[in-house]
Short mmCIF file of C-alpha atoms and ligand atoms in Angstrom, two decimals:
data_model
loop_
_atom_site.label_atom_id
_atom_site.label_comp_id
_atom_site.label_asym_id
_atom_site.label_seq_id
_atom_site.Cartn_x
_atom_site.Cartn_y
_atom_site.Cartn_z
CA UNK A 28 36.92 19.99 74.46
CA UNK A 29 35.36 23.20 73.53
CA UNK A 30 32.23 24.41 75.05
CA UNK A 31 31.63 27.23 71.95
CA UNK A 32 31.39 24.38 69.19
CA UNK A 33 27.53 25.07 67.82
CA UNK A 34 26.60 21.17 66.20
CA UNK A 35 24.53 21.14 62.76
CA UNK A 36 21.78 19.10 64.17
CA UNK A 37 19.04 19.14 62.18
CA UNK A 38 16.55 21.94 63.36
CA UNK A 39 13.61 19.80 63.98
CA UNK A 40 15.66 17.34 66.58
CA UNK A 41 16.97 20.13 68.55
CA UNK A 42 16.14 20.59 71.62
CA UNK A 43 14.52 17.48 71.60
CA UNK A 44 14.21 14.38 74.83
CA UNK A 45 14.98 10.82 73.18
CA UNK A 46 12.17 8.44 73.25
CA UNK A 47 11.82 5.84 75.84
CA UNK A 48 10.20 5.15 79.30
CA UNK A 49 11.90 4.86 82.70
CA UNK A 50 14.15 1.99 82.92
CA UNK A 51 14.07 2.16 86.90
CA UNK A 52 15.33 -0.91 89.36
CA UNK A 53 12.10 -1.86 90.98
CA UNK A 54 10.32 -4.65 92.06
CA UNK A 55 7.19 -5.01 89.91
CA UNK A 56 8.17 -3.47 86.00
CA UNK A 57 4.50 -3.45 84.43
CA UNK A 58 5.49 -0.80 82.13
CA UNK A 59 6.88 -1.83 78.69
CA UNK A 60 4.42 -4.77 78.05
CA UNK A 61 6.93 -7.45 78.58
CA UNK A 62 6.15 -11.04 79.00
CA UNK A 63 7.05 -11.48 82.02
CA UNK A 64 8.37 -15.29 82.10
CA UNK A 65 11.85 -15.94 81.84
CA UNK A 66 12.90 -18.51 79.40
CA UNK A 67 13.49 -22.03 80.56
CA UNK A 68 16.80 -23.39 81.69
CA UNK A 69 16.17 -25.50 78.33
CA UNK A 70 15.52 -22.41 76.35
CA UNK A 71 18.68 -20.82 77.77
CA UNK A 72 20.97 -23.72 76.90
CA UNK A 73 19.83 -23.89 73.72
CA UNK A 74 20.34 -20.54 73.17
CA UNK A 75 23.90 -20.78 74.84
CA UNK A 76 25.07 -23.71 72.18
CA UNK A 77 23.76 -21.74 68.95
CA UNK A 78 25.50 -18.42 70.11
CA UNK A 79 28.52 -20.47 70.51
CA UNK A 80 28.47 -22.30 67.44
CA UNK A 81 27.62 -18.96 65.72
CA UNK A 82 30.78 -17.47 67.71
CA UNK A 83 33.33 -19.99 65.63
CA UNK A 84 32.44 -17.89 62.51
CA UNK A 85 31.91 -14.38 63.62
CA UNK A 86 35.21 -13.19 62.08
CA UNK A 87 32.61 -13.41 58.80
CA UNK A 88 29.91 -10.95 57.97
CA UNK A 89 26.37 -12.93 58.52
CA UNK A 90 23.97 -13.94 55.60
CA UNK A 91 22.29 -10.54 54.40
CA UNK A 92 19.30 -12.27 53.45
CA UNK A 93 19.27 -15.19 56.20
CA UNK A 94 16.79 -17.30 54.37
CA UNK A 95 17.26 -19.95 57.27
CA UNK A 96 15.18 -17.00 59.83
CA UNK A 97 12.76 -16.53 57.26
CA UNK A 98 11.86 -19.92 56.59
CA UNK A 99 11.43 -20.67 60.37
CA UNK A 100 9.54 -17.37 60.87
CA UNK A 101 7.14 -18.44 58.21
CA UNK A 102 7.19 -22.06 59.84
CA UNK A 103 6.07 -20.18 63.04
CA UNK A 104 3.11 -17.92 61.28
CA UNK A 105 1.78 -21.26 59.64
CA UNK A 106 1.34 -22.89 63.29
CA UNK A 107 0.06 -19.66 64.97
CA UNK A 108 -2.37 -17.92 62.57
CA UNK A 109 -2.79 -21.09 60.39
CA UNK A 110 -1.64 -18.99 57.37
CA UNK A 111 1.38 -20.19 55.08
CA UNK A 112 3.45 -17.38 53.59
CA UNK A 113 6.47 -18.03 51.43
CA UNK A 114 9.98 -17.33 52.90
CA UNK A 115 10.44 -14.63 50.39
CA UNK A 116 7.31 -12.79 52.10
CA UNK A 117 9.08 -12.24 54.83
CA UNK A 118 11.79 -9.98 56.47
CA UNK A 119 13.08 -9.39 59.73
CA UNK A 120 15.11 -6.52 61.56
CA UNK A 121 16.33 -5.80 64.76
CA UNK A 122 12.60 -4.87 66.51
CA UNK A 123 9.84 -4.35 64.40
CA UNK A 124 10.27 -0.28 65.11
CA UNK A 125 13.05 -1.24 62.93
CA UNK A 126 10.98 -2.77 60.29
CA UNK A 127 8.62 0.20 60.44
CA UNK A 128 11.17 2.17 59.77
CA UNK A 129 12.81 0.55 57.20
CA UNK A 130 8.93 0.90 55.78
CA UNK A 131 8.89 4.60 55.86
CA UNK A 132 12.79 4.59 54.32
CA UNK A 133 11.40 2.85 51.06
CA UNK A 134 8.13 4.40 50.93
CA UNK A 135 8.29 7.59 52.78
CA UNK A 136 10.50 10.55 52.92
CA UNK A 137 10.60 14.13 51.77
CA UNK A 138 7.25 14.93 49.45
CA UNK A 139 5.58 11.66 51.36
CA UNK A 140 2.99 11.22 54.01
CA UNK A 141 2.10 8.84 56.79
CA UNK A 142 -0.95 8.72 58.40
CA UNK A 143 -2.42 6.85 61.93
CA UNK A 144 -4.91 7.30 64.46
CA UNK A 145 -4.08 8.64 67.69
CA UNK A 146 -4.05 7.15 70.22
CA UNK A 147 -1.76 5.06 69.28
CA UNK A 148 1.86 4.00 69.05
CA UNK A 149 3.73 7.20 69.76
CA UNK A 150 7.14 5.72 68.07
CA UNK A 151 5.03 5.90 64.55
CA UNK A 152 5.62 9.43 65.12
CA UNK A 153 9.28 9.51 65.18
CA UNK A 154 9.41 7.05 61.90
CA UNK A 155 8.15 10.10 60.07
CA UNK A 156 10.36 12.72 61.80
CA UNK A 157 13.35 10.46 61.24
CA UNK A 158 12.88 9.62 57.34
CA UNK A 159 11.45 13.07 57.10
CA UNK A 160 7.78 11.91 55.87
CA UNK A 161 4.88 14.25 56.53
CA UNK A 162 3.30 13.14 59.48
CA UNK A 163 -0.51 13.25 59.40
CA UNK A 164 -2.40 12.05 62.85
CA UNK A 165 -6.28 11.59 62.52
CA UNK A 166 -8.39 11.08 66.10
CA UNK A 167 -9.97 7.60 67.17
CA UNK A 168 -13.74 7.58 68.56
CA UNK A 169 -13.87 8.65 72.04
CA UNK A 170 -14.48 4.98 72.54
CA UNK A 171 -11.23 4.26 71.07
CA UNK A 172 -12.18 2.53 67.81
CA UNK A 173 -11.54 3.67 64.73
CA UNK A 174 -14.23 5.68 62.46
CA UNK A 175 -13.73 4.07 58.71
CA UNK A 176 -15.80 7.10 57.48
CA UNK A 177 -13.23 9.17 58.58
CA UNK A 178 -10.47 6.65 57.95
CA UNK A 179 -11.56 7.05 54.36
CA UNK A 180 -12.03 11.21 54.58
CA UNK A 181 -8.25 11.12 55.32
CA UNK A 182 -6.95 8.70 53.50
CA UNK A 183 -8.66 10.48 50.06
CA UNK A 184 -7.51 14.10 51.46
CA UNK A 185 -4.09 12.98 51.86
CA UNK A 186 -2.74 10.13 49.47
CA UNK A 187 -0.61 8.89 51.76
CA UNK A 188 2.23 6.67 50.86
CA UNK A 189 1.83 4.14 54.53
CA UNK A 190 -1.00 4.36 56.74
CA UNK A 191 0.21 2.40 59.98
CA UNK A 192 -2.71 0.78 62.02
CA UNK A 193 -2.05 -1.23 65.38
CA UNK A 194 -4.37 -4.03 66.22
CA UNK A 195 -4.52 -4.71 68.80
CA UNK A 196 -3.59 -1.25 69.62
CA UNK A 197 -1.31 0.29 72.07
CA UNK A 198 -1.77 2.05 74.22
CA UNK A 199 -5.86 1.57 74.11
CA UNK A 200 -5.54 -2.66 74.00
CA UNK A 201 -8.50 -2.14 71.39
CA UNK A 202 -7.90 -4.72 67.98
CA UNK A 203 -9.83 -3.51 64.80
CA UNK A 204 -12.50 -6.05 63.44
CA UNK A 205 -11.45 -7.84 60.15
CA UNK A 206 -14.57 -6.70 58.17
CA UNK A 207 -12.85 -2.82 59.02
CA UNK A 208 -9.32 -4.07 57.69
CA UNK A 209 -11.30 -5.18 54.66
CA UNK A 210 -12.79 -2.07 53.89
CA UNK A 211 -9.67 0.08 54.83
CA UNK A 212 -7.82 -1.81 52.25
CA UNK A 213 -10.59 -1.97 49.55
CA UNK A 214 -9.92 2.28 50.15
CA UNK A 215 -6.52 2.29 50.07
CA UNK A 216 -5.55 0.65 47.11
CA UNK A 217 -5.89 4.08 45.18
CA UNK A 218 -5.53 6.52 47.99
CA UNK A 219 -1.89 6.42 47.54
CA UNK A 220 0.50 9.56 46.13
CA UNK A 221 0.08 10.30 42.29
CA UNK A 222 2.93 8.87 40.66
CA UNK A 223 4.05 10.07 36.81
CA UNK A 224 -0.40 10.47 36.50
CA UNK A 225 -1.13 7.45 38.25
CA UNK A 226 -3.13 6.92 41.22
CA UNK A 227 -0.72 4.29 43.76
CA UNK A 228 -2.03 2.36 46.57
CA UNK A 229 -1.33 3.66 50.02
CA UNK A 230 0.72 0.53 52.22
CA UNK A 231 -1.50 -0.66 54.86
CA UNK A 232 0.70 -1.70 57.64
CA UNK A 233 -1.32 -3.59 60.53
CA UNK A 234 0.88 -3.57 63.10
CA UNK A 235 0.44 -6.91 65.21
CA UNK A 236 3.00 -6.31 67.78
CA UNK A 237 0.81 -8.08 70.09
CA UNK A 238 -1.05 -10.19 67.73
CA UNK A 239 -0.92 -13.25 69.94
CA UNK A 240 -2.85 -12.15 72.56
CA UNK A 241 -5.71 -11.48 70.60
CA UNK A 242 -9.50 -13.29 71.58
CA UNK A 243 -9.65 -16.83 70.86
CA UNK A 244 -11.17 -17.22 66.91
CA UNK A 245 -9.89 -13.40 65.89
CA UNK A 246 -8.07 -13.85 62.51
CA UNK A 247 -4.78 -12.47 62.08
CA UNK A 248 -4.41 -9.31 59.27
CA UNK A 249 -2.40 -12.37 57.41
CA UNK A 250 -5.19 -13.74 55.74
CA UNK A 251 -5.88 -10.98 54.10
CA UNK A 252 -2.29 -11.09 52.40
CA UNK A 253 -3.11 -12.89 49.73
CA UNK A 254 -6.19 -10.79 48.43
CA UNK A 255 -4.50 -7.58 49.23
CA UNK A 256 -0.99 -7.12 47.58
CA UNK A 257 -0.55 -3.77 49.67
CA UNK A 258 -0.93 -4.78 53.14
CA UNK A 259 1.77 -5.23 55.19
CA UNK A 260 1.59 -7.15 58.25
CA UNK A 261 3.86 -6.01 61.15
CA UNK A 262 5.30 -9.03 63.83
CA UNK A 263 7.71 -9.06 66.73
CA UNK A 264 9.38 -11.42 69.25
CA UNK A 265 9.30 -8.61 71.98
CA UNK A 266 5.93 -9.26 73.33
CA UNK A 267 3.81 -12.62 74.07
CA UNK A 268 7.12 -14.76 72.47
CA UNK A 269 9.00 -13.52 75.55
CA UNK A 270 12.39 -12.30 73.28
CA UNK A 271 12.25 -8.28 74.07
CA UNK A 272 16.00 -8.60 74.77
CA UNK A 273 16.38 -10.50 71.35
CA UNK A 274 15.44 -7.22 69.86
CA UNK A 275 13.62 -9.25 66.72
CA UNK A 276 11.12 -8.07 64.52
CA UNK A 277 9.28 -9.20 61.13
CA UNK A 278 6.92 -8.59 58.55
CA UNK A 279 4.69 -10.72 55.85
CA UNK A 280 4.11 -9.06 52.61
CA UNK A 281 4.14 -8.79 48.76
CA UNK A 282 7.32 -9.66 47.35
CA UNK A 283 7.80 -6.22 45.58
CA UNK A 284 7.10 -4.32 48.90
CA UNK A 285 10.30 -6.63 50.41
CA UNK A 286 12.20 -5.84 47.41
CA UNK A 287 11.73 -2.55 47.87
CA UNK A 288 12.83 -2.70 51.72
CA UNK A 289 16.41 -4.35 50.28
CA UNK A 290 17.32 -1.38 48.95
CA UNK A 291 17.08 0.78 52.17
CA UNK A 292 18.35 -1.67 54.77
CA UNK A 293 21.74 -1.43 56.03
CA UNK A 294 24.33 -4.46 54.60
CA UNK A 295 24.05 -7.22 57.25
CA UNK A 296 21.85 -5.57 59.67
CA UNK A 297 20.65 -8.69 61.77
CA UNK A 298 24.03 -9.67 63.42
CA UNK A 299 25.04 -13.61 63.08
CA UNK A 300 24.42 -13.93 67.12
CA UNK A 301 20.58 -12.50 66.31
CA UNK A 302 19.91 -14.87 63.41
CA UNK A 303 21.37 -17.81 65.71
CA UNK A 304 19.27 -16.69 68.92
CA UNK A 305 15.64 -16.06 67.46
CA UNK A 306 16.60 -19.35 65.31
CA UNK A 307 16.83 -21.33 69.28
CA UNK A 308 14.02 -19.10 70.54
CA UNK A 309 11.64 -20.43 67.30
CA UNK A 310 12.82 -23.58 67.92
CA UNK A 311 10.77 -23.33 71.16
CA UNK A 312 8.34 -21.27 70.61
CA UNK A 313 5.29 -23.98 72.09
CA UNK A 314 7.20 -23.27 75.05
CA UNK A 315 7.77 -19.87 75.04
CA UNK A 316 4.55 -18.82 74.06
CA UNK A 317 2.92 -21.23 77.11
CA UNK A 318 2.12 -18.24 79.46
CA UNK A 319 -0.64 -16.42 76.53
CA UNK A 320 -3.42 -18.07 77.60
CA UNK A 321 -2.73 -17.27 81.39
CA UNK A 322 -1.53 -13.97 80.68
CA UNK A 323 -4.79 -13.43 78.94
CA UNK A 324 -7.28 -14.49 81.57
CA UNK A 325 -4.70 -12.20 83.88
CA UNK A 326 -5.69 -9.49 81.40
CA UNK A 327 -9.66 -10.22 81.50
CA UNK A 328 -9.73 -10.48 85.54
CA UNK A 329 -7.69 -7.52 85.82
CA UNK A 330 -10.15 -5.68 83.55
CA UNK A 331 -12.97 -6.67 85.89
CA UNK A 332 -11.30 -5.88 89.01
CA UNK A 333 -9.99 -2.33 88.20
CA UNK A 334 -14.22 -1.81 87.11
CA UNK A 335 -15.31 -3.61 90.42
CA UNK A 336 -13.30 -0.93 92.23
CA UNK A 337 -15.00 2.08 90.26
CA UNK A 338 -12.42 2.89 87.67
CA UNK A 339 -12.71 2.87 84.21
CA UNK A 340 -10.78 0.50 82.37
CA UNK A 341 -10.90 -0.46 77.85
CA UNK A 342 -11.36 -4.19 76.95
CA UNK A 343 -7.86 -5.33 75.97
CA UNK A 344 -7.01 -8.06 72.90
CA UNK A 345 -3.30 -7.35 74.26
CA UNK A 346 -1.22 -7.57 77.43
CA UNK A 347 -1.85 -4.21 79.38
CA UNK A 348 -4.94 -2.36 80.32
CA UNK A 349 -5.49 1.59 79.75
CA UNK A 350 -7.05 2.31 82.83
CA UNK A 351 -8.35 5.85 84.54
CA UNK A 352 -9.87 8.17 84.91
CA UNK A 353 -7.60 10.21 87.15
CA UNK A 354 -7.84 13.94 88.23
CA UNK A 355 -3.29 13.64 88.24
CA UNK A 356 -2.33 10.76 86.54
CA UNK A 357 1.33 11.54 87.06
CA UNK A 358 0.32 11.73 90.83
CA UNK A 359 -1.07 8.09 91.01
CA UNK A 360 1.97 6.81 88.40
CA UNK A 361 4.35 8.18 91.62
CA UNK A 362 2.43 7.41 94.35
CA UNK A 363 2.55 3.98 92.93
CA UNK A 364 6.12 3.50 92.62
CA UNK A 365 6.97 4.54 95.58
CA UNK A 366 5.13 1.04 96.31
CA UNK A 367 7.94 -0.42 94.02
CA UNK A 368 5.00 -0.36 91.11
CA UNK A 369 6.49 1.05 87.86
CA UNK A 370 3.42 1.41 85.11
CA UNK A 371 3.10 3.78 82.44
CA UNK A 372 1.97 7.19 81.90
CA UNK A 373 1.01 7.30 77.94
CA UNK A 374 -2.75 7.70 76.19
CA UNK A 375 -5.08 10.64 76.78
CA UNK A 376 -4.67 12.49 79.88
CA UNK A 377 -6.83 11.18 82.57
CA UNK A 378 -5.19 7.47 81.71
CA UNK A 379 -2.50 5.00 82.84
CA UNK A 380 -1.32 1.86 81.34
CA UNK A 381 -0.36 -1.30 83.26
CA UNK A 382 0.88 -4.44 81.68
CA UNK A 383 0.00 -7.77 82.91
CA UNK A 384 2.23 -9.10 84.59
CA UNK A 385 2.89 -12.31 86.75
CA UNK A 386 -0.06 -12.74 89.20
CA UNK A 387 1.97 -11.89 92.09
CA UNK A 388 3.29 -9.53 90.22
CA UNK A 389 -0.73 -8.04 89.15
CA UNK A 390 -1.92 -8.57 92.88
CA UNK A 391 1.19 -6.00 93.87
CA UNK A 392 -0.48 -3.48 91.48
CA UNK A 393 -3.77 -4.05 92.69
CA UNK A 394 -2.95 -3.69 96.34
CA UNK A 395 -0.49 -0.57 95.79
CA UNK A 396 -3.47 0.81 93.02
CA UNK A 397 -5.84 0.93 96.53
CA UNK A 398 -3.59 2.05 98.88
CA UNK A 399 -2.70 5.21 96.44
CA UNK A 400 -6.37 5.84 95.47
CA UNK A 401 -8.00 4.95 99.17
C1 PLP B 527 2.23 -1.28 68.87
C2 PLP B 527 3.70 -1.56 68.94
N1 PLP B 527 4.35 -1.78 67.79
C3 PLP B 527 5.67 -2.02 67.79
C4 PLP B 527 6.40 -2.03 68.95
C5 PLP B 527 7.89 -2.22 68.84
O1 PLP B 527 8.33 -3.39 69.33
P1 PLP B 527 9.75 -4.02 68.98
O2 PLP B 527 10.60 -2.99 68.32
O3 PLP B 527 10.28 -4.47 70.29
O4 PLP B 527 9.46 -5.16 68.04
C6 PLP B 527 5.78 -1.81 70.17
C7 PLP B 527 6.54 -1.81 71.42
O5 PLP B 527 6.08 -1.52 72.49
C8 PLP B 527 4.38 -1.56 70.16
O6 PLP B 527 3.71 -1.30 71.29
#
């Protein structure tokens, strides 16, 4: 092959690293915010006999629309936020940074702006670069919560088409209080582009990738579906359901907002052995989601101890800790795997992220965390 060829990639991706953190072979992975219990011989049988029975038909391409997911996926919802949304309200893709994409494809793109609050998610970033939306990043408080005054400031200065909002939010662990989602949306729903002279509403997504973990008696963003025809609501099997291999994401929302989604997704995007495997997993999820209360008192103690030992560390409503302050983060984030510790370095400099892992597992950290800092 010829060294000389020069590629047409697009300017702004040149030069560019792909997205991603280490995938490294070590003993104690507390760095992608995995649940880290491994489904059930049960669960894996289960699993085993719909991928089979899937397999007889694969010569076929799978349903497009696979009611079947979305009706369990709303079954699911009912039982864990208590809030019944039709199967039409709801869509699926292959992670929900797929959804979010497939977002920014119907609503975004050239002559279109999305707007967030950093810190946050840093793949909402690369949704814009990648449908080539304007990307518009406001600041959070130095406490990490968001300001609504200047929530509103931007959303009226911009008109953005989507304004994505994590809650609880990664990499801070921080959710945002219901009566804020109320007023954000009461503000949105003319903050959106001008279209042919008419003010639209900008789409609220709150992104609940880690919804589950959330404080005891927090509502989900879902009951505010019904009053609030442009708010999206932003799921995923990756996190407290255990299923980050699945790669399965989903969304509630208006039926017009889905409609709009089915024109951008690709034909038969969610492969028959998908539909067949989150289909199993739902089938368990009691099961599956057994470890969120433990994982959540993990979370709490883990907050106290990292304070007990003089470091500062942000209430969580998710399944890692942003923890700090440190002089050379990326000194403590190798100091600690050479203790077989992976974590994350991500947030404002000066902070780490650690996800909660096993208790062995968070007792490793802790014990590595004092021999690097002693
Ligand atoms: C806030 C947030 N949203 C969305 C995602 C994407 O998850 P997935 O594509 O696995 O559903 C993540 C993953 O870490 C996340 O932290």
């Amino acid at each position: 092959m010829s060294e000389d060829i020069i590629y047409p990639v697009r300017e702004d991706l040149a030069g560019l690293q792909p997205y991603g953190a280490p995938q490294l072979e070590v003993p104690i992975r507390l760095n992608v915010n995995e649940n880290p219990y491994a489904p059930s011989q049960a669960i894996i049988d289960d699993i085993a006999s719909s991928v089979a029975q899937a397999a007889a038909t694969l010569n076929r391409y799978p349903d497009r629309d696979f009611p079947q997911l979305r009706a369990s996926l709303a079954d699911y919802l009912a039982t864990e936020s208590h809030v019944r949304v039709s199967p039409e309200n709801i869509w699926a893709a292959n992670g929900s940074n797929e959804v979010m994409t497939q977002i920014l494809q119907a609503f975004g793109g050239p002559g279109r702006t999305v707007v967030s609050f950093a810190p946050t998610y840093s793949m909402y970033h690369e949704y814009a670069r990648d449908t080539n939306t304007r990307w518009v990043q406001g600041q959070r408080d130095p406490d990490f919560h968001l300001d609504i005054a200047a929530v509103e400031e931007t959303l009226r200065r911009e008109r953005p088409s989507v304004l994505l909002l994590a809650s609880p939010n990664n990499p801070t662990g921080t959710a945002l209080p219901v009566d804020d989602q109320k007023r954000i949306l009461d503000i949105a729903a003319t903050t959106g582009p001008q279209i042919n002279g008419r003010a639209t509403s900008t789409i609220v997504v709150i992104d609940e990738a880690y919804g589950e973990f959330r404080r005891a008696g927090v509502p989900s963003a879902l009951e505010l579906l019904d009053t609030h025809p442009h708010l999206v609501v932003s799921r995923t099997m990756s996190k407290a359901f255990a299923m980050a291999g699945l790669r399965l994401g989903y969304m509630a929302a208006a039926r017009a907002i889905i409609d709009a989604i089915m024109l951008v997704r690709l034909p038969y995007h969610l492969s028959d052995v998908t539909q067949a495997t989150a289909l199993a997993a739902l089938r368990h999820s009691a099961e599956l989601l057994g470890y969120v209360d433990s994982l959540r008192e993990e979370r709490d103690c883990l907050v106290s101890w990292l304070r007990e030992n003089g470091f500062d560390a942000i209430d969580s409503d998710s399944n890692f800790v942003l923890f700090g302050q440190f002089a050379d983060r990326d000194a403590i984030f190798h100091a600690l795997l050479t203790h077989g510790v992976l974590i994350r370095v991500v947030g404002p400099n000066g902070w780490l992220r650690v996800s909660v892992g096993t208790p062995q597992e968070t007792d490793a950290f802790k014990q590595a965390l004092k021999e690097v800092t002693a």
